[in-house]
PDB file of C-alpha atoms and ligand atoms in Angstrom:
ATOM      1  CA  MET A   1      73.867  42.439 128.752  1.00 94.00           C
ATOM      2  CA  ILE A   2      70.277  43.049 126.861  1.00 97.00           C
ATOM      3  CA  ARG A   3      66.295  42.923 127.762  1.00 98.00           C
ATOM      4  CA  THR A   4      63.414  42.929 126.101  1.00 98.00           C
ATOM      5  CA  GLY A   5      60.107  44.907 127.571  1.00 98.00           C
ATOM      6  CA  ILE A   6      56.483  45.655 126.416  1.00 98.00           C
ATOM      7  CA  GLY A   7      53.721  47.788 126.622  1.00 98.00           C
ATOM      8  CA  TYR A   8      50.252  47.639 125.585  1.00 98.00           C
ATOM      9  CA  ASP A   9      47.666  51.176 126.596  1.00 98.00           C
ATOM     10  CA  LEU A  10      44.191  52.004 125.638  1.00 98.00           C
ATOM     11  CA  HIS A  11      42.132  54.682 125.416  1.00 98.00           C
ATOM     12  CA  ARG A  12      38.608  56.105 124.818  1.00 98.00           C
ATOM     13  CA  LEU A  13      37.706  58.644 122.304  1.00 98.00           C
ATOM     14  CA  LYS A  14      36.263  61.579 122.620  1.00 97.00           C
ATOM     15  CA  LYS A  15      35.009  64.454 120.728  1.00 97.00           C
ATOM     16  CA  GLY A  16      36.714  67.481 122.053  1.00 96.00           C
ATOM     17  CA  ARG A  17      39.607  65.576 122.956  1.00 97.00           C
ATOM     18  CA  ARG A  18      43.062  65.768 120.658  1.00 97.00           C
ATOM     19  CA  PHE A  19      44.166  63.570 118.900  1.00 98.00           C
ATOM     20  CA  LEU A  20      48.257  62.810 119.902  1.00 98.00           C
ATOM     21  CA  LEU A  21      50.267  59.806 118.739  1.00 98.00           C
ATOM     22  CA  GLY A  22      54.231  60.314 120.362  1.00 98.00           C
ATOM     23  CA  GLY A  23      53.233  63.923 121.031  1.00 98.00           C
ATOM     24  CA  VAL A  24      52.239  64.335 117.294  1.00 98.00           C
ATOM     25  CA  GLU A  25      48.866  64.885 117.039  1.00 98.00           C
ATOM     26  CA  ILE A  26      46.438  64.081 114.169  1.00 98.00           C
ATOM     27  CA  PRO A  27      43.784  65.909 112.857  1.00 97.00           C
ATOM     28  CA  PHE A  28      41.135  63.952 113.300  1.00 97.00           C
ATOM     29  CA  SER A  29      37.046  64.237 114.740  1.00 97.00           C
ATOM     30  CA  LYS A  30      37.570  62.486 118.121  1.00 97.00           C
ATOM     31  CA  GLY A  31      40.895  62.139 120.384  1.00 97.00           C
ATOM     32  CA  GLU A  32      41.865  60.677 123.430  1.00 97.00           C
ATOM     33  CA  LEU A  33      39.779  60.249 126.636  1.00 96.00           C
ATOM     34  CA  GLY A  34      42.484  60.272 129.537  1.00 94.00           C
ATOM     35  CA  HIS A  35      43.868  61.905 133.380  1.00 92.00           C
ATOM     36  CA  SER A  36      46.632  63.045 131.011  1.00 92.00           C
ATOM     37  CA  ASP A  37      46.972  64.335 127.858  1.00 95.00           C
ATOM     38  CA  GLY A  38      45.396  60.722 126.755  1.00 96.00           C
ATOM     39  CA  ASP A  39      48.545  60.021 124.221  1.00 98.00           C
ATOM     40  CA  VAL A  40      48.695  56.030 124.147  1.00 98.00           C
ATOM     41  CA  LEU A  41      51.797  55.875 122.024  1.00 98.00           C
ATOM     42  CA  ALA A  42      53.304  57.587 124.532  1.00 98.00           C
ATOM     43  CA  HIS A  43      52.056  55.266 127.626  1.00 98.00           C
ATOM     44  CA  ALA A  44      52.643  52.282 126.003  1.00 98.00           C
ATOM     45  CA  VAL A  45      56.604  53.054 125.001  1.00 98.00           C
ATOM     46  CA  SER A  46      57.168  54.295 128.882  1.00 98.00           C
ATOM     47  CA  ASP A  47      55.394  50.902 129.844  1.00 98.00           C
ATOM     48  CA  ALA A  48      58.428  48.956 126.806  1.00 98.00           C
ATOM     49  CA  LEU A  49      60.579  50.952 128.241  1.00 98.00           C
ATOM     50  CA  LEU A  50      60.432  49.866 132.117  1.00 98.00           C
ATOM     51  CA  GLY A  51      59.442  46.881 132.052  1.00 98.00           C
ATOM     52  CA  ALA A  52      62.508  46.402 130.050  1.00 98.00           C
ATOM     53  CA  SER A  53      64.668  48.387 133.271  1.00 97.00           C
ATOM     54  CA  ALA A  54      62.333  46.388 135.659  1.00 97.00           C
ATOM     55  CA  LEU A  55      61.768  50.184 137.532  1.00 96.00           C
ATOM     56  CA  GLY A  56      57.771  50.791 137.829  1.00 96.00           C
ATOM     57  CA  ASP A  57      54.745  51.345 135.447  1.00 96.00           C
ATOM     58  CA  ILE A  58      53.874  54.313 134.603  1.00 95.00           C
ATOM     59  CA  GLY A  59      50.147  53.819 136.199  1.00 93.00           C
ATOM     60  CA  GLU A  60      52.572  52.919 139.793  1.00 94.00           C
ATOM     61  CA  LEU A  61      54.948  56.118 138.512  1.00 94.00           C
ATOM     62  CA  PHE A  62      52.476  58.836 137.288  1.00 92.00           C
ATOM     63  CA  PRO A  63      48.805  57.710 139.429  1.00 89.00           C
ATOM     64  CA  SER A  64      45.191  59.155 137.060  1.00 86.00           C
ATOM     65  CA  SER A  65      44.658  60.408 141.528  1.00 88.00           C
ATOM     66  CA  ASP A  66      47.750  62.546 141.684  1.00 88.00           C
ATOM     67  CA  PRO A  67      46.142  65.925 140.476  1.00 89.00           C
ATOM     68  CA  ALA A  68      50.091  66.734 139.740  1.00 87.00           C
ATOM     69  CA  TRP A  69      49.671  64.996 136.196  1.00 87.00           C
ATOM     70  CA  LYS A  70      46.033  65.995 135.146  1.00 88.00           C
ATOM     71  CA  ASP A  71      45.988  67.187 131.114  1.00 88.00           C
ATOM     72  CA  ALA A  72      49.879  66.078 131.976  1.00 91.00           C
ATOM     73  CA  ASP A  73      51.943  66.239 128.453  1.00 95.00           C
ATOM     74  CA  SER A  74      52.530  62.496 128.250  1.00 96.00           C
ATOM     75  CA  MET A  75      55.953  63.098 126.300  1.00 97.00           C
ATOM     76  CA  LEU A  76      56.917  64.887 129.169  1.00 96.00           C
ATOM     77  CA  LEU A  77      56.119  61.834 131.603  1.00 96.00           C
ATOM     78  CA  LEU A  78      57.750  59.395 128.877  1.00 98.00           C
ATOM     79  CA  ARG A  79      61.267  61.823 128.879  1.00 98.00           C
ATOM     80  CA  ASN A  80      61.162  61.512 132.827  1.00 97.00           C
ATOM     81  CA  VAL A  81      61.149  57.622 132.409  1.00 97.00           C
ATOM     82  CA  TYR A  82      64.060  58.043 129.701  1.00 98.00           C
ATOM     83  CA  ALA A  83      65.928  59.596 132.199  1.00 97.00           C
ATOM     84  CA  ARG A  84      64.977  57.010 134.463  1.00 97.00           C
ATOM     85  CA  VAL A  85      65.977  53.971 132.210  1.00 97.00           C
ATOM     86  CA  LYS A  86      69.541  55.823 131.332  1.00 96.00           C
ATOM     87  CA  GLN A  87      70.169  57.009 135.025  1.00 95.00           C
ATOM     88  CA  GLN A  88      70.774  52.442 135.847  1.00 94.00           C
ATOM     89  CA  GLY A  89      73.191  52.777 133.235  1.00 95.00           C
ATOM     90  CA  TRP A  90      70.359  51.190 129.740  1.00 96.00           C
ATOM     91  CA  GLN A  91      70.811  52.630 126.242  1.00 97.00           C
ATOM     92  CA  ILE A  92      67.296  51.815 123.888  1.00 98.00           C
ATOM     93  CA  VAL A  93      68.877  49.616 121.226  1.00 98.00           C
ATOM     94  CA  ASN A  94      65.460  50.327 119.571  1.00 98.00           C
ATOM     95  CA  LEU A  95      61.475  50.662 119.769  1.00 98.00           C
ATOM     96  CA  ASP A  96      59.249  48.935 117.316  1.00 98.00           C
ATOM     97  CA  CYS A  97      55.235  49.950 117.931  1.00 98.00           C
ATOM     98  CA  VAL A  98      51.600  49.194 116.354  1.00 98.00           C
ATOM     99  CA  ILE A  99      49.187  51.320 116.651  1.00 98.00           C
ATOM    100  CA  ILE A 100      44.935  49.247 116.843  1.00 98.00           C
ATOM    101  CA  CYS A 101      42.472  51.864 115.523  1.00 97.00           C
ATOM    102  CA  GLU A 102      39.476  52.578 112.612  1.00 96.00           C
ATOM    103  CA  LYS A 103      40.688  55.738 111.929  1.00 95.00           C
ATOM    104  CA  PRO A 104      42.702  58.042 111.179  1.00 96.00           C
ATOM    105  CA  LYS A 105      45.330  56.286 109.028  1.00 96.00           C
ATOM    106  CA  VAL A 106      48.379  56.500 110.967  1.00 96.00           C
ATOM    107  CA  LEU A 107      50.719  56.161 108.299  1.00 97.00           C
ATOM    108  CA  PRO A 108      50.816  59.147 106.959  1.00 97.00           C
ATOM    109  CA  TYR A 109      52.148  60.282 110.070  1.00 98.00           C
ATOM    110  CA  ARG A 110      54.729  57.668 110.579  1.00 98.00           C
ATOM    111  CA  GLU A 111      57.734  59.955 110.231  1.00 98.00           C
ATOM    112  CA  VAL A 112      56.498  62.847 112.428  1.00 98.00           C
ATOM    113  CA  ILE A 113      56.151  60.731 115.299  1.00 98.00           C
ATOM    114  CA  CYS A 114      59.288  58.109 114.748  1.00 98.00           C
ATOM    115  CA  ASN A 115      61.394  61.626 114.823  1.00 98.00           C
ATOM    116  CA  SER A 116      58.762  62.784 117.417  1.00 98.00           C
ATOM    117  CA  LEU A 117      59.782  59.394 119.145  1.00 98.00           C
ATOM    118  CA  ALA A 118      63.657  59.256 118.738  1.00 98.00           C
ATOM    119  CA  GLU A 119      63.947  62.970 119.799  1.00 98.00           C
ATOM    120  CA  ALA A 120      62.636  62.461 122.951  1.00 98.00           C
ATOM    121  CA  LEU A 121      64.497  59.346 124.413  1.00 98.00           C
ATOM    122  CA  GLU A 122      67.618  60.920 122.662  1.00 97.00           C
ATOM    123  CA  ILE A 123      68.453  58.039 119.478  1.00 98.00           C
ATOM    124  CA  THR A 124      68.498  58.522 116.341  1.00 98.00           C
ATOM    125  CA  PRO A 125      64.866  57.559 114.207  1.00 98.00           C
ATOM    126  CA  ASP A 126      65.997  54.725 111.995  1.00 98.00           C
ATOM    127  CA  ARG A 127      66.122  52.871 116.230  1.00 98.00           C
ATOM    128  CA  VAL A 128      61.702  53.306 116.389  1.00 98.00           C
ATOM    129  CA  PHE A 129      59.717  52.010 113.931  1.00 98.00           C
ATOM    130  CA  LEU A 130      55.873  52.518 114.330  1.00 98.00           C
ATOM    131  CA  LYS A 131      52.924  50.835 111.934  1.00 98.00           C
ATOM    132  CA  GLY A 132      48.991  51.375 112.310  1.00 97.00           C
ATOM    133  CA  LYS A 133      46.608  48.551 111.848  1.00 97.00           C
ATOM    134  CA  THR A 134      43.182  48.488 112.231  1.00 96.00           C
ATOM    135  CA  SER A 135      40.712  46.020 114.212  1.00 95.00           C
ATOM    136  CA  GLU A 136      38.868  44.845 110.567  1.00 95.00           C
ATOM    137  CA  GLY A 137      35.986  46.321 112.168  1.00 95.00           C
ATOM    138  CA  LEU A 138      35.584  44.191 115.981  1.00 96.00           C
ATOM    139  CA  GLY A 139      36.083  45.062 119.290  1.00 96.00           C
ATOM    140  CA  ALA A 140      36.010  48.758 120.316  1.00 96.00           C
ATOM    141  CA  ALA A 141      39.052  50.689 118.149  1.00 96.00           C
ATOM    142  CA  GLY A 142      37.374  48.222 115.925  1.00 95.00           C
ATOM    143  CA  ARG A 143      33.714  50.406 116.262  1.00 96.00           C
ATOM    144  CA  GLY A 144      35.820  53.691 116.620  1.00 95.00           C
ATOM    145  CA  LYS A 145      35.585  53.838 120.579  1.00 97.00           C
ATOM    146  CA  ALA A 146      39.620  53.484 121.432  1.00 98.00           C
ATOM    147  CA  VAL A 147      42.740  53.797 120.417  1.00 98.00           C
ATOM    148  CA  GLU A 148      45.971  50.653 121.487  1.00 98.00           C
ATOM    149  CA  ALA A 149      48.628  50.811 121.073  1.00 98.00           C
ATOM    150  CA  PHE A 150      51.582  48.299 121.795  1.00 98.00           C
ATOM    151  CA  ALA A 151      55.556  48.923 121.872  1.00 98.00           C
ATOM    152  CA  MET A 152      58.450  46.688 122.351  1.00 98.00           C
ATOM    153  CA  CYS A 153      62.000  47.646 123.477  1.00 98.00           C
ATOM    154  CA  LEU A 154      65.390  46.688 123.295  1.00 98.00           C
ATOM    155  CA  LEU A 155      67.848  48.059 125.546  1.00 98.00           C
ATOM    156  CA  GLU A 156      71.501  47.489 126.306  1.00 97.00           C
ATOM    157  CA  THR A 157      73.978  47.812 128.627  1.00 93.00           C
ATOM    158  CA  THR A 158      77.966  47.903 128.716  1.00 77.00           C
ATOM    159  CA  SER A 159      77.628  49.243 132.645  1.00 66.00           C
ATOM    160  CA  SER A 160      80.148  46.431 134.615  1.00 58.00           C
ATOM    161  CA  GLY A 161      78.090  47.706 137.891  1.00 56.00           C
ATOM    162  CA  PHE A 162      74.904  46.187 137.043  1.00 54.00           C
ATOM    163  CA  GLN A 163      74.379  43.147 138.717  1.00 55.00           C
ATOM    164  CA  VAL A 164      72.972  39.856 136.755  1.00 50.00           C
ATOM    165  CA  LYS A 165      71.343  37.173 138.989  1.00 50.00           C
ATOM    166  CA  GLN A 166      72.785  33.529 138.045  1.00 44.00           C
TER     167      GLN A 166
HETATM  168 MG1   MG B 201      47.128  55.758 128.890  1.00 94.27          MG
END
């Protein structure tokens, strides 16, 4: 059985914060504002995995009202999500992601970000891809006020214990 999942996230950009994508810090004058470390890509990937496996969403599992997740390392949250997904018998076939921001350029960091995600998710880097897009100067991302991320994943299971509803 195979299932797809989609995740989306947006974070405001603010001076004095780190700009993190998939656990990789990119040198920039601003970074993601958030209750956690604000890693917009880690959040979108987490939601894609949770969506595909119907195990909830990150707002539900790691609520921003909970002080436990203050300044949390989002890659640890992603590893926690992956452990839940794996426990249900799912394996990741591939993961495809889009980052939308006016600056900085994402392409120079593609390889290191894909490697970082692949390591956290125990897959080879060729199963992960990432594109950077601008927003043509439009909207919050276009004005440099925010960064957005989309992630889509495909999961497969060979677990005989998984019940397929007919
Ligand atoms: Mg978020």
